[in-house]
Coordinates of C-alpha atoms in Angstrom, one line a residue:
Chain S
X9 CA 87.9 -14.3 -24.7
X10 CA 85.1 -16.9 -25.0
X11 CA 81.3 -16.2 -24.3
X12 CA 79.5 -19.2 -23.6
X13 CA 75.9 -18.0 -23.5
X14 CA 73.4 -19.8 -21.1
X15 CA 73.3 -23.0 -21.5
X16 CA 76.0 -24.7 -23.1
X17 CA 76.8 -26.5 -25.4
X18 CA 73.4 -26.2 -27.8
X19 CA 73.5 -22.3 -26.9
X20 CA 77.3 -21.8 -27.8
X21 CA 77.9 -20.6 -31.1
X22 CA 80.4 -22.6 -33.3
X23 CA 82.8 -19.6 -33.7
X24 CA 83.0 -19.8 -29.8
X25 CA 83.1 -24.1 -29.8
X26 CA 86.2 -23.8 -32.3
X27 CA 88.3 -21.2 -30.2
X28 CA 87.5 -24.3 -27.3
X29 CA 88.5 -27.0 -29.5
X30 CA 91.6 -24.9 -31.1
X31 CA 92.8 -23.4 -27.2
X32 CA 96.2 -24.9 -25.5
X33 CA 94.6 -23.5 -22.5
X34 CA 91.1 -23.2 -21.0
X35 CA 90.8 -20.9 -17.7
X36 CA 87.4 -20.3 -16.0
X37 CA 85.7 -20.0 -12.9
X38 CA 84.5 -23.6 -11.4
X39 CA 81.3 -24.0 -12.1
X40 CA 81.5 -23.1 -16.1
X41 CA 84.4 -25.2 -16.8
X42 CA 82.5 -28.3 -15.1
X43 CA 79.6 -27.1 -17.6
X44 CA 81.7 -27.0 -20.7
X45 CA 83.7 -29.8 -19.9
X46 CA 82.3 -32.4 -22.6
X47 CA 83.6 -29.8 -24.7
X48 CA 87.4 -30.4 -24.2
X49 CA 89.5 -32.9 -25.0
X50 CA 93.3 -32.7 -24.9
X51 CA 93.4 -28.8 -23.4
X52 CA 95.0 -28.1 -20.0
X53 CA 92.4 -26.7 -17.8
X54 CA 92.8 -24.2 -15.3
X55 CA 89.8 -23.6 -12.9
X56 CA 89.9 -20.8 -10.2
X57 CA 87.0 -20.1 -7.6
X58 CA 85.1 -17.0 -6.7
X59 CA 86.2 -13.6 -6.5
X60 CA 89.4 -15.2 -8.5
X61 CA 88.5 -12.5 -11.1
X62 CA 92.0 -10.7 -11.6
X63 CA 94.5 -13.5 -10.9
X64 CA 92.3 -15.7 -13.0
X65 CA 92.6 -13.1 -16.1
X66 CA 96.5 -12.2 -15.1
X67 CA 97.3 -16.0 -15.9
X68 CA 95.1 -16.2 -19.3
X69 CA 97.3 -13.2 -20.0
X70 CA 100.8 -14.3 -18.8
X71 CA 99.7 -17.9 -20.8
X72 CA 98.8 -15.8 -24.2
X73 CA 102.2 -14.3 -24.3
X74 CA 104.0 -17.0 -23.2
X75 CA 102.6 -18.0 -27.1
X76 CA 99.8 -20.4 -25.9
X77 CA 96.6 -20.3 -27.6
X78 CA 94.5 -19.8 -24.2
X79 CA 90.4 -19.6 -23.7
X80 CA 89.2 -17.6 -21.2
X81 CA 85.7 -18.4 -20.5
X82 CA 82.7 -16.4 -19.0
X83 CA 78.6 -17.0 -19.1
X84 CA 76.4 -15.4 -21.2
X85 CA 78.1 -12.4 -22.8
X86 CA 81.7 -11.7 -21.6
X87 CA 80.9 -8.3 -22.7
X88 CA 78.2 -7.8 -20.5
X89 CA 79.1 -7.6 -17.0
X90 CA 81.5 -10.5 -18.1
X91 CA 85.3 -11.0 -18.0
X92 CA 85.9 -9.0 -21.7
X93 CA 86.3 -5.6 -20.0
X94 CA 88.9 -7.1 -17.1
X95 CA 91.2 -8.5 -19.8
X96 CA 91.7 -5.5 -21.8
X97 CA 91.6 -2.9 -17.9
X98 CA 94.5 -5.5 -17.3
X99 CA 96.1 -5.2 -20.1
X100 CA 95.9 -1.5 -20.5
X101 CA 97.1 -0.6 -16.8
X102 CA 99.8 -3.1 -17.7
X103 CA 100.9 -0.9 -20.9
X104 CA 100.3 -4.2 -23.1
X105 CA 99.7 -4.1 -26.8
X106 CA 96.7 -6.2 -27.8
X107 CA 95.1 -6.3 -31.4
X108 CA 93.1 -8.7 -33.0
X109 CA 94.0 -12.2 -34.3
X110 CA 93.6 -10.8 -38.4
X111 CA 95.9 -7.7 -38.2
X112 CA 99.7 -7.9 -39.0
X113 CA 100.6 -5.3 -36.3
X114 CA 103.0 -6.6 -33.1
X115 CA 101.8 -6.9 -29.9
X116 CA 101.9 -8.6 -26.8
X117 CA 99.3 -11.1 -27.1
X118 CA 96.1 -11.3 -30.0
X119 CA 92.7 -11.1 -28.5
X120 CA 89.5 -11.3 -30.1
X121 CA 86.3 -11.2 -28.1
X122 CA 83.8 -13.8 -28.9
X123 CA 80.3 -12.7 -27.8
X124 CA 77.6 -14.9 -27.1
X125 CA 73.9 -14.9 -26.2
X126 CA 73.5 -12.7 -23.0
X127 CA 71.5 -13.9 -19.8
X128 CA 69.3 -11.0 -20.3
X129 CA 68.5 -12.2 -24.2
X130 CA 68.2 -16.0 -22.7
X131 CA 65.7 -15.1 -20.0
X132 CA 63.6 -13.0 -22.6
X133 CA 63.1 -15.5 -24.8
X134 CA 62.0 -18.0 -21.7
X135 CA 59.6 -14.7 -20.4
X136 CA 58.4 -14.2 -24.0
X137 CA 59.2 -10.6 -25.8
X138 CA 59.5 -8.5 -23.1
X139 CA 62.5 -6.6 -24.2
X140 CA 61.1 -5.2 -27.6
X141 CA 61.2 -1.7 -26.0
X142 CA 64.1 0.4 -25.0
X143 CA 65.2 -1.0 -21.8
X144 CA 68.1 -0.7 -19.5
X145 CA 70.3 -3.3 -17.5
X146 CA 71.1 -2.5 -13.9
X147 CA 73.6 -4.4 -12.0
X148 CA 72.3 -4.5 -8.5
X149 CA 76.1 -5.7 -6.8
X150 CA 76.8 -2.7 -5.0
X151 CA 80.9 -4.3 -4.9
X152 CA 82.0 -2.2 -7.0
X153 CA 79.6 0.5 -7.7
X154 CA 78.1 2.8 -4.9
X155 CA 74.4 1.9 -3.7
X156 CA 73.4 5.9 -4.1
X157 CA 74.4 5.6 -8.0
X158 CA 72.3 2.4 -8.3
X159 CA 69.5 3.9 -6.9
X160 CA 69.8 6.9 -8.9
X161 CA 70.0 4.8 -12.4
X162 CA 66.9 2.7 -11.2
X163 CA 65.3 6.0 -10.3
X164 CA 65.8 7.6 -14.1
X165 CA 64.9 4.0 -15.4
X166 CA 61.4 4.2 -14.1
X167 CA 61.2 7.7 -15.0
X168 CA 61.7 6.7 -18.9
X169 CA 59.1 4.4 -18.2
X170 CA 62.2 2.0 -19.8
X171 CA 61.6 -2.2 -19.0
X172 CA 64.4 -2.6 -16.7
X173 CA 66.4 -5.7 -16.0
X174 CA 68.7 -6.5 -13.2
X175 CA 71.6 -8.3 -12.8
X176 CA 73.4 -9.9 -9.9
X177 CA 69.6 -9.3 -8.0
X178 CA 71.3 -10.9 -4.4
X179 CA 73.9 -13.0 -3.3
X180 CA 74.4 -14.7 0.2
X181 CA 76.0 -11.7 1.3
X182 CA 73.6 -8.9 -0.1
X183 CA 70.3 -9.4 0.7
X184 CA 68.7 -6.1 1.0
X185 CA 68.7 -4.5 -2.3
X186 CA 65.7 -6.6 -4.2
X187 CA 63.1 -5.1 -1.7
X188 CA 65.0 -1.9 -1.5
X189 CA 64.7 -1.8 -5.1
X190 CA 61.1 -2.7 -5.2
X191 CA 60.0 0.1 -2.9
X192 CA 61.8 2.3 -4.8
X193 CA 59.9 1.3 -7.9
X194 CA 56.2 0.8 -6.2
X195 CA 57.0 4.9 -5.7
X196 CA 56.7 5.5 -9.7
X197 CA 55.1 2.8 -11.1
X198 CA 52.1 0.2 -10.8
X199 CA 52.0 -2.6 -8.5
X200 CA 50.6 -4.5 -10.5
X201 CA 53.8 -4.4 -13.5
X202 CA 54.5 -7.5 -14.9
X203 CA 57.5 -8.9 -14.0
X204 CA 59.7 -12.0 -15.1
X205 CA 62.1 -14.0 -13.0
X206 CA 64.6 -16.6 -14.6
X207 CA 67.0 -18.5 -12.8
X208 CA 69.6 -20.7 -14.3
X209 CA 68.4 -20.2 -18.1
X210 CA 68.5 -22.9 -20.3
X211 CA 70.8 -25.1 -17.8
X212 CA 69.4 -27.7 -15.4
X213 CA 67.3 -26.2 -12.6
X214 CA 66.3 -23.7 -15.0
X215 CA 62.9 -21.9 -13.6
X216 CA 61.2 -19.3 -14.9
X217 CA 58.3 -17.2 -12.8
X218 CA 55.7 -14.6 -13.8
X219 CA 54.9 -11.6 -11.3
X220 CA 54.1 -8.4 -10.2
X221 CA 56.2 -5.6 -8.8
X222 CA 54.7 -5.7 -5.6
X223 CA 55.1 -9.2 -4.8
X224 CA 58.8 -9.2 -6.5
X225 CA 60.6 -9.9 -3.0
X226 CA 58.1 -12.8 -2.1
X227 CA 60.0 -15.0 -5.4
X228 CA 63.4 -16.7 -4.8
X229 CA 66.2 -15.3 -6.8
X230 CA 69.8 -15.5 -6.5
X231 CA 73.6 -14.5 -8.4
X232 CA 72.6 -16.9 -11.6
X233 CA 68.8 -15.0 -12.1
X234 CA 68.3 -12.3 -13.9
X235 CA 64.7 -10.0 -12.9
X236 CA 62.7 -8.2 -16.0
X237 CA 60.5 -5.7 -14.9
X238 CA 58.2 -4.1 -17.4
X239 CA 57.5 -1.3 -18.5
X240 CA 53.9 0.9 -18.7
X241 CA 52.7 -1.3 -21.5
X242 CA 54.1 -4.7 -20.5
X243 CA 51.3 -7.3 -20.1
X244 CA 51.3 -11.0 -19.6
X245 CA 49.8 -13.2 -21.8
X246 CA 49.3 -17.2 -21.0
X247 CA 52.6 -17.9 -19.9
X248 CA 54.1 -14.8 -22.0
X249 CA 55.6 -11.6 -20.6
X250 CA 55.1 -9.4 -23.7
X251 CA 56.0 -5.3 -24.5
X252 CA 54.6 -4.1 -27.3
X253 CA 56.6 -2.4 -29.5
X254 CA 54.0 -0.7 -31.1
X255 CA 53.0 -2.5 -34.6
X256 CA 49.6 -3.3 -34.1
X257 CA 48.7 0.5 -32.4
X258 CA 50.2 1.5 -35.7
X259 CA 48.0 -0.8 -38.3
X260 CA 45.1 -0.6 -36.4
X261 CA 45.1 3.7 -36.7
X262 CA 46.1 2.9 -40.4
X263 CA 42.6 0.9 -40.9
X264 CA 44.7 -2.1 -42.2
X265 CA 43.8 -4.5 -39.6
X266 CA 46.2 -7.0 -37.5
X267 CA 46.6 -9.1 -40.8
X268 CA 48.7 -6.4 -42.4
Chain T
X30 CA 61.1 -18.0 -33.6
X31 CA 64.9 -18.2 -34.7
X32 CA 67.3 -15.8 -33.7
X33 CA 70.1 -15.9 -36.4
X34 CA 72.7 -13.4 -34.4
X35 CA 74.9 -10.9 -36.0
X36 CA 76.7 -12.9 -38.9
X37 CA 75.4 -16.0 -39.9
X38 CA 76.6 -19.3 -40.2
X39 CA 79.3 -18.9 -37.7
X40 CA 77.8 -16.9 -34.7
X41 CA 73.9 -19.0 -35.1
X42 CA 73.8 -21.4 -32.0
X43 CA 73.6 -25.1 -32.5
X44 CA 69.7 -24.5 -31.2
X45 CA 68.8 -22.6 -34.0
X46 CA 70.5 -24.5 -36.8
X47 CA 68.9 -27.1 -35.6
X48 CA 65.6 -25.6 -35.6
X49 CA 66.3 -24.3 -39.1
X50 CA 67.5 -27.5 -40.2
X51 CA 63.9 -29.6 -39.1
X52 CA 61.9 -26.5 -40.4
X53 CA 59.2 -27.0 -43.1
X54 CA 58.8 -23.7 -43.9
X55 CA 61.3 -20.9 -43.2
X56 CA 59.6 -17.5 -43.1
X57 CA 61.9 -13.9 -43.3
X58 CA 63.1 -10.7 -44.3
X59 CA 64.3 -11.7 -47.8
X60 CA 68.0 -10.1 -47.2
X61 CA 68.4 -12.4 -44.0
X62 CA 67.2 -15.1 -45.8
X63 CA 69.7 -14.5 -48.3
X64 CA 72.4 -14.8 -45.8
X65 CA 70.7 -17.8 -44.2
X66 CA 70.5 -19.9 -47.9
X67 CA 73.6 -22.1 -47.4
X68 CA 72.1 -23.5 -43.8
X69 CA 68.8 -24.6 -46.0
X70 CA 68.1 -27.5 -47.9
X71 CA 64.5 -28.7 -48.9
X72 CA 62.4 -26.5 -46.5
X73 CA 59.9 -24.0 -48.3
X74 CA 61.5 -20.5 -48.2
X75 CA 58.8 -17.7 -48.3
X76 CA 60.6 -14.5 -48.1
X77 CA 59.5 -11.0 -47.9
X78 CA 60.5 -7.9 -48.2
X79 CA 60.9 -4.4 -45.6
X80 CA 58.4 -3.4 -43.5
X81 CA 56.1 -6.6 -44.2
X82 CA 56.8 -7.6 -40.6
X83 CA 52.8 -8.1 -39.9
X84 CA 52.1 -9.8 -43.4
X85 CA 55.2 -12.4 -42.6
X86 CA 54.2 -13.0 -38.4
X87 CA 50.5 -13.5 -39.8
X88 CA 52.0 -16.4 -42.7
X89 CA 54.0 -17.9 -39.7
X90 CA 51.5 -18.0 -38.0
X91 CA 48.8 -19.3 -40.1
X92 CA 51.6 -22.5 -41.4
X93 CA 51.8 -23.3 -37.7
X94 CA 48.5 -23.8 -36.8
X95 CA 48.1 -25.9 -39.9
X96 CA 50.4 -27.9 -38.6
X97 CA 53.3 -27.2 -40.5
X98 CA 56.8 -26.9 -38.6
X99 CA 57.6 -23.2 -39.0
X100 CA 61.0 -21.2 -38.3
X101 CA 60.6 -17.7 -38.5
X102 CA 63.6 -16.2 -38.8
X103 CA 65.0 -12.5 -36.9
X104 CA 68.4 -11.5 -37.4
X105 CA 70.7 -10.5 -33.9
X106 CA 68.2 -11.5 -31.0
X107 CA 64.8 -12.1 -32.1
X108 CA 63.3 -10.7 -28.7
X109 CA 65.1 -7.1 -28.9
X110 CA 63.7 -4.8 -31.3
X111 CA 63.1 -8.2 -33.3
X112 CA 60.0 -10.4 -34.2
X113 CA 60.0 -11.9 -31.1
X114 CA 57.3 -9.5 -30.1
X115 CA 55.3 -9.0 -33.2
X116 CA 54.3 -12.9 -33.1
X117 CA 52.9 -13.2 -29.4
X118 CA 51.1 -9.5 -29.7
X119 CA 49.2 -10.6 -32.6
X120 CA 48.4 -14.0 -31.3
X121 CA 47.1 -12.1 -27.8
X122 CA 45.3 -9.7 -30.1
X123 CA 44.0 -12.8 -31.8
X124 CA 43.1 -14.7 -28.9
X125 CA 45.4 -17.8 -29.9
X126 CA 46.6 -20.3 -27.3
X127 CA 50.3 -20.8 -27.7
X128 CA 52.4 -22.4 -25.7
X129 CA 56.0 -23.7 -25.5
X130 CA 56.5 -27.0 -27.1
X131 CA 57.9 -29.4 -24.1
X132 CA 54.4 -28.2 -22.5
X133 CA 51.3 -30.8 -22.8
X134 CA 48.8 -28.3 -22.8
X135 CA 46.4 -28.0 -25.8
X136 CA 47.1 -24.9 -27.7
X137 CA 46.9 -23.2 -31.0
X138 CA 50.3 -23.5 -32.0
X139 CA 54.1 -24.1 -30.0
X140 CA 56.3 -21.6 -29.9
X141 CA 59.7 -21.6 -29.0
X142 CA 61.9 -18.5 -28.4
X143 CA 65.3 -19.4 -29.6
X144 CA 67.6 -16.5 -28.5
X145 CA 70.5 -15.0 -30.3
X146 CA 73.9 -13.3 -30.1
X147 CA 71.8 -9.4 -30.0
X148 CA 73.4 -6.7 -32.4
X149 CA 74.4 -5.1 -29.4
X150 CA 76.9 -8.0 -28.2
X151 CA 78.0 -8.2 -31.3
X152 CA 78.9 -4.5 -31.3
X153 CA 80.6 -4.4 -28.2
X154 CA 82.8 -7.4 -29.1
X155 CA 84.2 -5.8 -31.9
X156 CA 84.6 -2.4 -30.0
X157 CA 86.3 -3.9 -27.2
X158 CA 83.7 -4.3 -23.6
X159 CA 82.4 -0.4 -24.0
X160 CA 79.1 -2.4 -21.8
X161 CA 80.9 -4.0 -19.1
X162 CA 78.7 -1.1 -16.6
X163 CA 74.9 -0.3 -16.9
X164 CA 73.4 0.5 -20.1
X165 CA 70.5 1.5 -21.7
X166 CA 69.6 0.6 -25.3
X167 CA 67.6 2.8 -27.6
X168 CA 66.0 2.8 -30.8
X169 CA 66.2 6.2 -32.5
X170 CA 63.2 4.5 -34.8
X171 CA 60.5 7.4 -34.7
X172 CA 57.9 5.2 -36.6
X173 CA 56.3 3.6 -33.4
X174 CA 57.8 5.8 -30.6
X175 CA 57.2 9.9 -30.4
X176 CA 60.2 11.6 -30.8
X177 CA 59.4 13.9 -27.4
X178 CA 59.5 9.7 -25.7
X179 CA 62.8 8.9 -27.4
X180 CA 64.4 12.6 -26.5
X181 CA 63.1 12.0 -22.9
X182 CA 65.1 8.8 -22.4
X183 CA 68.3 9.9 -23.9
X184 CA 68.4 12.6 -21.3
X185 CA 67.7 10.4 -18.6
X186 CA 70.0 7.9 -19.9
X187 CA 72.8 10.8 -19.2
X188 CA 71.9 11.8 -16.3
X189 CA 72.6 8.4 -15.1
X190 CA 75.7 8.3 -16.8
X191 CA 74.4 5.0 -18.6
X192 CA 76.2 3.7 -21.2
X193 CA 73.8 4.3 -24.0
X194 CA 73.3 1.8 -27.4
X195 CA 71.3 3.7 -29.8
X196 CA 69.7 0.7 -32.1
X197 CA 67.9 2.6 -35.6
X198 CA 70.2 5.5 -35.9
X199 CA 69.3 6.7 -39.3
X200 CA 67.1 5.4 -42.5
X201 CA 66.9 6.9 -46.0
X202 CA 63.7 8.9 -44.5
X203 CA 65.1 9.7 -41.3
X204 CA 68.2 11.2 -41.5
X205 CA 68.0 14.1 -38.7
X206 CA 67.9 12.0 -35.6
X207 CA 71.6 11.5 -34.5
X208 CA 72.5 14.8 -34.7
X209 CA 70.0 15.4 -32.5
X210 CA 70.9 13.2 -30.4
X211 CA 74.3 13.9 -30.5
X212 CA 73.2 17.8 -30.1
X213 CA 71.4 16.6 -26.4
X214 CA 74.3 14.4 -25.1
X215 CA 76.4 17.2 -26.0
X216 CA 74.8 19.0 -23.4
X217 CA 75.3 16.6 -21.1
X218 CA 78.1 14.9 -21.6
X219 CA 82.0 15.3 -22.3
X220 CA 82.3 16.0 -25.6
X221 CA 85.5 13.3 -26.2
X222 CA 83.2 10.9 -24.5
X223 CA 84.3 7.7 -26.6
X224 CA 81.5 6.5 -29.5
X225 CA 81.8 3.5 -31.0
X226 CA 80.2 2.6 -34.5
X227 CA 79.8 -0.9 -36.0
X228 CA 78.0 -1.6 -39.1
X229 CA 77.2 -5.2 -40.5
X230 CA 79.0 -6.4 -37.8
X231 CA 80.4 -10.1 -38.3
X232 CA 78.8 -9.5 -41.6
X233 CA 80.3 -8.9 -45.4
X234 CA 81.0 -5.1 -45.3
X235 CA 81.5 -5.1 -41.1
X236 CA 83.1 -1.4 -40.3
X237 CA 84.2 -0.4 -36.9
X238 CA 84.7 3.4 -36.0
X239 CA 86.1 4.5 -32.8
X240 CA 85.4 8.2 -32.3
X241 CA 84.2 10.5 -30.0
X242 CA 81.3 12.4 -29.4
X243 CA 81.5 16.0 -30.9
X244 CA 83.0 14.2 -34.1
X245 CA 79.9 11.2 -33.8
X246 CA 78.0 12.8 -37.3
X247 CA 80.8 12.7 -39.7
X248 CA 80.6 9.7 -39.9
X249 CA 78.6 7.0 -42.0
X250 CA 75.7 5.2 -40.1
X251 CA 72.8 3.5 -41.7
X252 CA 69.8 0.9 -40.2
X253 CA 72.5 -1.9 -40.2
X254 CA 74.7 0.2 -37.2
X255 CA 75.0 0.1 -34.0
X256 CA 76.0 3.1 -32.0
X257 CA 77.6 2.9 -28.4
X258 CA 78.5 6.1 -26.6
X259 CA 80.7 5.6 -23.3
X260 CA 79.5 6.0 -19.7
X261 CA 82.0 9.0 -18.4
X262 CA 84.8 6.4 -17.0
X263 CA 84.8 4.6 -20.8
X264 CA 88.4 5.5 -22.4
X265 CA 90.3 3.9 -25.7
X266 CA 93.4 1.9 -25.7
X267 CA 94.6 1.0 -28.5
X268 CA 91.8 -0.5 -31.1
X269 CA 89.5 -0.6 -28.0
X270 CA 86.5 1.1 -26.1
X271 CA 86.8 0.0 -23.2
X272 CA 84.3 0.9 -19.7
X273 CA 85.5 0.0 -16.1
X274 CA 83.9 -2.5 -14.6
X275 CA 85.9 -0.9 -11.0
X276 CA 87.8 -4.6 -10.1
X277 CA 91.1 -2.5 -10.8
X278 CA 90.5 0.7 -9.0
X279 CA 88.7 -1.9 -5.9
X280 CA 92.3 -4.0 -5.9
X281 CA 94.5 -1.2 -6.0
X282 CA 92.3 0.7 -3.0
X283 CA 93.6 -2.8 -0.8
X284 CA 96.8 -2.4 -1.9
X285 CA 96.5 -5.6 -3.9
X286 CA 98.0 -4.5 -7.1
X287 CA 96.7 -5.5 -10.5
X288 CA 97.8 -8.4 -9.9
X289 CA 95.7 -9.5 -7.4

């Protein structure tokens, strides 16, 4: 299970470049094997579309106990909204044994879960700092999960006064919840919130855009941006989307100053 | 602003080696410097100790706008609960231009964000995918946050059944805090709700615990632990903490089978 952050290869970590360069097999979805491609050489490469989800795990499973040595890709984290959690739901409706690669036990296939750098830690650092405060991540794809619990989870979010990033914000098919999510949130908090857009992090047509809550739905966004919304004490600075984590309130009550 | 992930060399993207590697001065915690040693070579090392965050953003911060080429190091993700933040507040308190460097514009000094693998992906990998499904992260840190704030969001965050990673959850000062915590959920929530704990994950010394949530204060947590306690779908299989995503339960409704 390979993570391959935002945008590879300078953003893929070497522990996750040597499980590519050591795989048999390489199975992904499309577009990130055609990204990672100048990262393979001999491997067979199996590349699945859309919505492939389950068959595309089933074969990286069938493949690993067949006794290949198989990379299954995702973006960002594969722990985070990613493919980690599919494999092993698979694997344990399935009544497989799985352990990790360093333990003598017998199983069906080894797995070890590579993590990466998450789209909501890439778009931060493009924004600035604006996750230095509790915050929560909200998947907006009402697929799987009921609307009413989304709204509920963005409801308690704003309530905790937490920054608040979503995922999945639309897709061609879902194009209602953005502005149903921004009325929802002009209700408890301040039009003017800062909020960050990033599309495409660190990968060409990358674009980043600095907003407020009540011009959130006038912004282009799609399945490959994450939105950062702030929270009470979020402000923007130059091009900088910055939470305060509470430092400087600190030294400055102290009487020691900003220089510390 | 380098982000050196969980355990260094191996899980550092190629970004931030690099930016390590063409630094002149390399500024940090001295214990992460410690770990970071074997990437350096001639760059001046000025490391400091614990709670010198201020002393060491203002040091950065001064080399760069003498022109010097400074990398100022945070371990996991630099932008959550990192130094990420520190740096641009005290240049806005400052009134200091800065500016990314592949920008034109005349500023005080660059500043690039160079994101990480965060202590929380790093967690989750080694659980399993506990945050495949929203999640909220917390610091139980009461230095800068009231305790009433912190208390607030952790009974939000059950409410809406979040998956919640508490980041901070005990010091040698502040040792009462996750039984607290643990007290609240418990109100809440199901008391065998899984709890994972990883310490120095990635790291010499890396623990993992899988437990549950009446039994989460016997055991040992420090300031280098994460804590992840399940939404109420997570379960354990095996080694694994493991939260739904809903593919399988979406599949089997169409009578598709796992297999998709």
């Amino acid at each position: 299970m390979v993570s391959l952050g935002p945008g590879f290869p300078e953003y893929i970590i070497p522990r996750a470049q040597a499980a590519l360069a050591e795989a048999q097999v390489v199975v992904g979805y499309q577009t990130y094997i055609d990204l990672v491609r100048p990262l393979l050489t001999t491997q067979e490469v199996v590349a699945t579309g859309m919505k492939a989800e389950v068959k595309r795990c089933q074969l990286a499973m069938d493949r690993a106990r067949a006794g290949q040595r198989v990379a299954l890709v995702s973006s960002g984290d594969a722990g985070i909204y990613g493919m980690a959690g599919l494999v092993l739901e698979m694997g344990a409706a399935q009544g497989l044994k799985m352990g990790p690669p360093d333990r003598e036990a017998e199983v069906d296939f080894h797995l070890e879960v590579i993590p990466g750098v998450p789209a909501l830690a890439a778009g931060a650092a493009l924004l600035g700092a604006p996750l230095m405060h509790d915050f929560v991540a909200i998947s907006l794809s009402d697929l799987l999960t009921p609307w009413e619990t989304i709204e509920k989870r963005l409801e308690l979010a704003a309530q905790g006064d937490f920054v608040i990033v979503l995922y999945n914000p639309k897709s061609k098919k879902r194009d209602w919840q953005l502005g149903a999510v921004q009325d929802l949130l002009l209700r408890q908090k301040d039009p003017g919130t800062p909020v960050g857009i990033v599309s495409r992090a660190m990968r060409p047509g990358q674009t980043i855009i600095n907003t407020t809550l009540d011009r959130l739905t006038q912004n282009p966004v799609d399945m490959q941006t994450i939105v950062v919304v702030g929270n009470s004490q979020t402000y923007t600075y130059g091009p900088y989307m910055i939470t305060p984590r509470g430092y400087l309130a600190k030294y400055r009550g102290q009487g020691l100053g900003v220089r510390g």
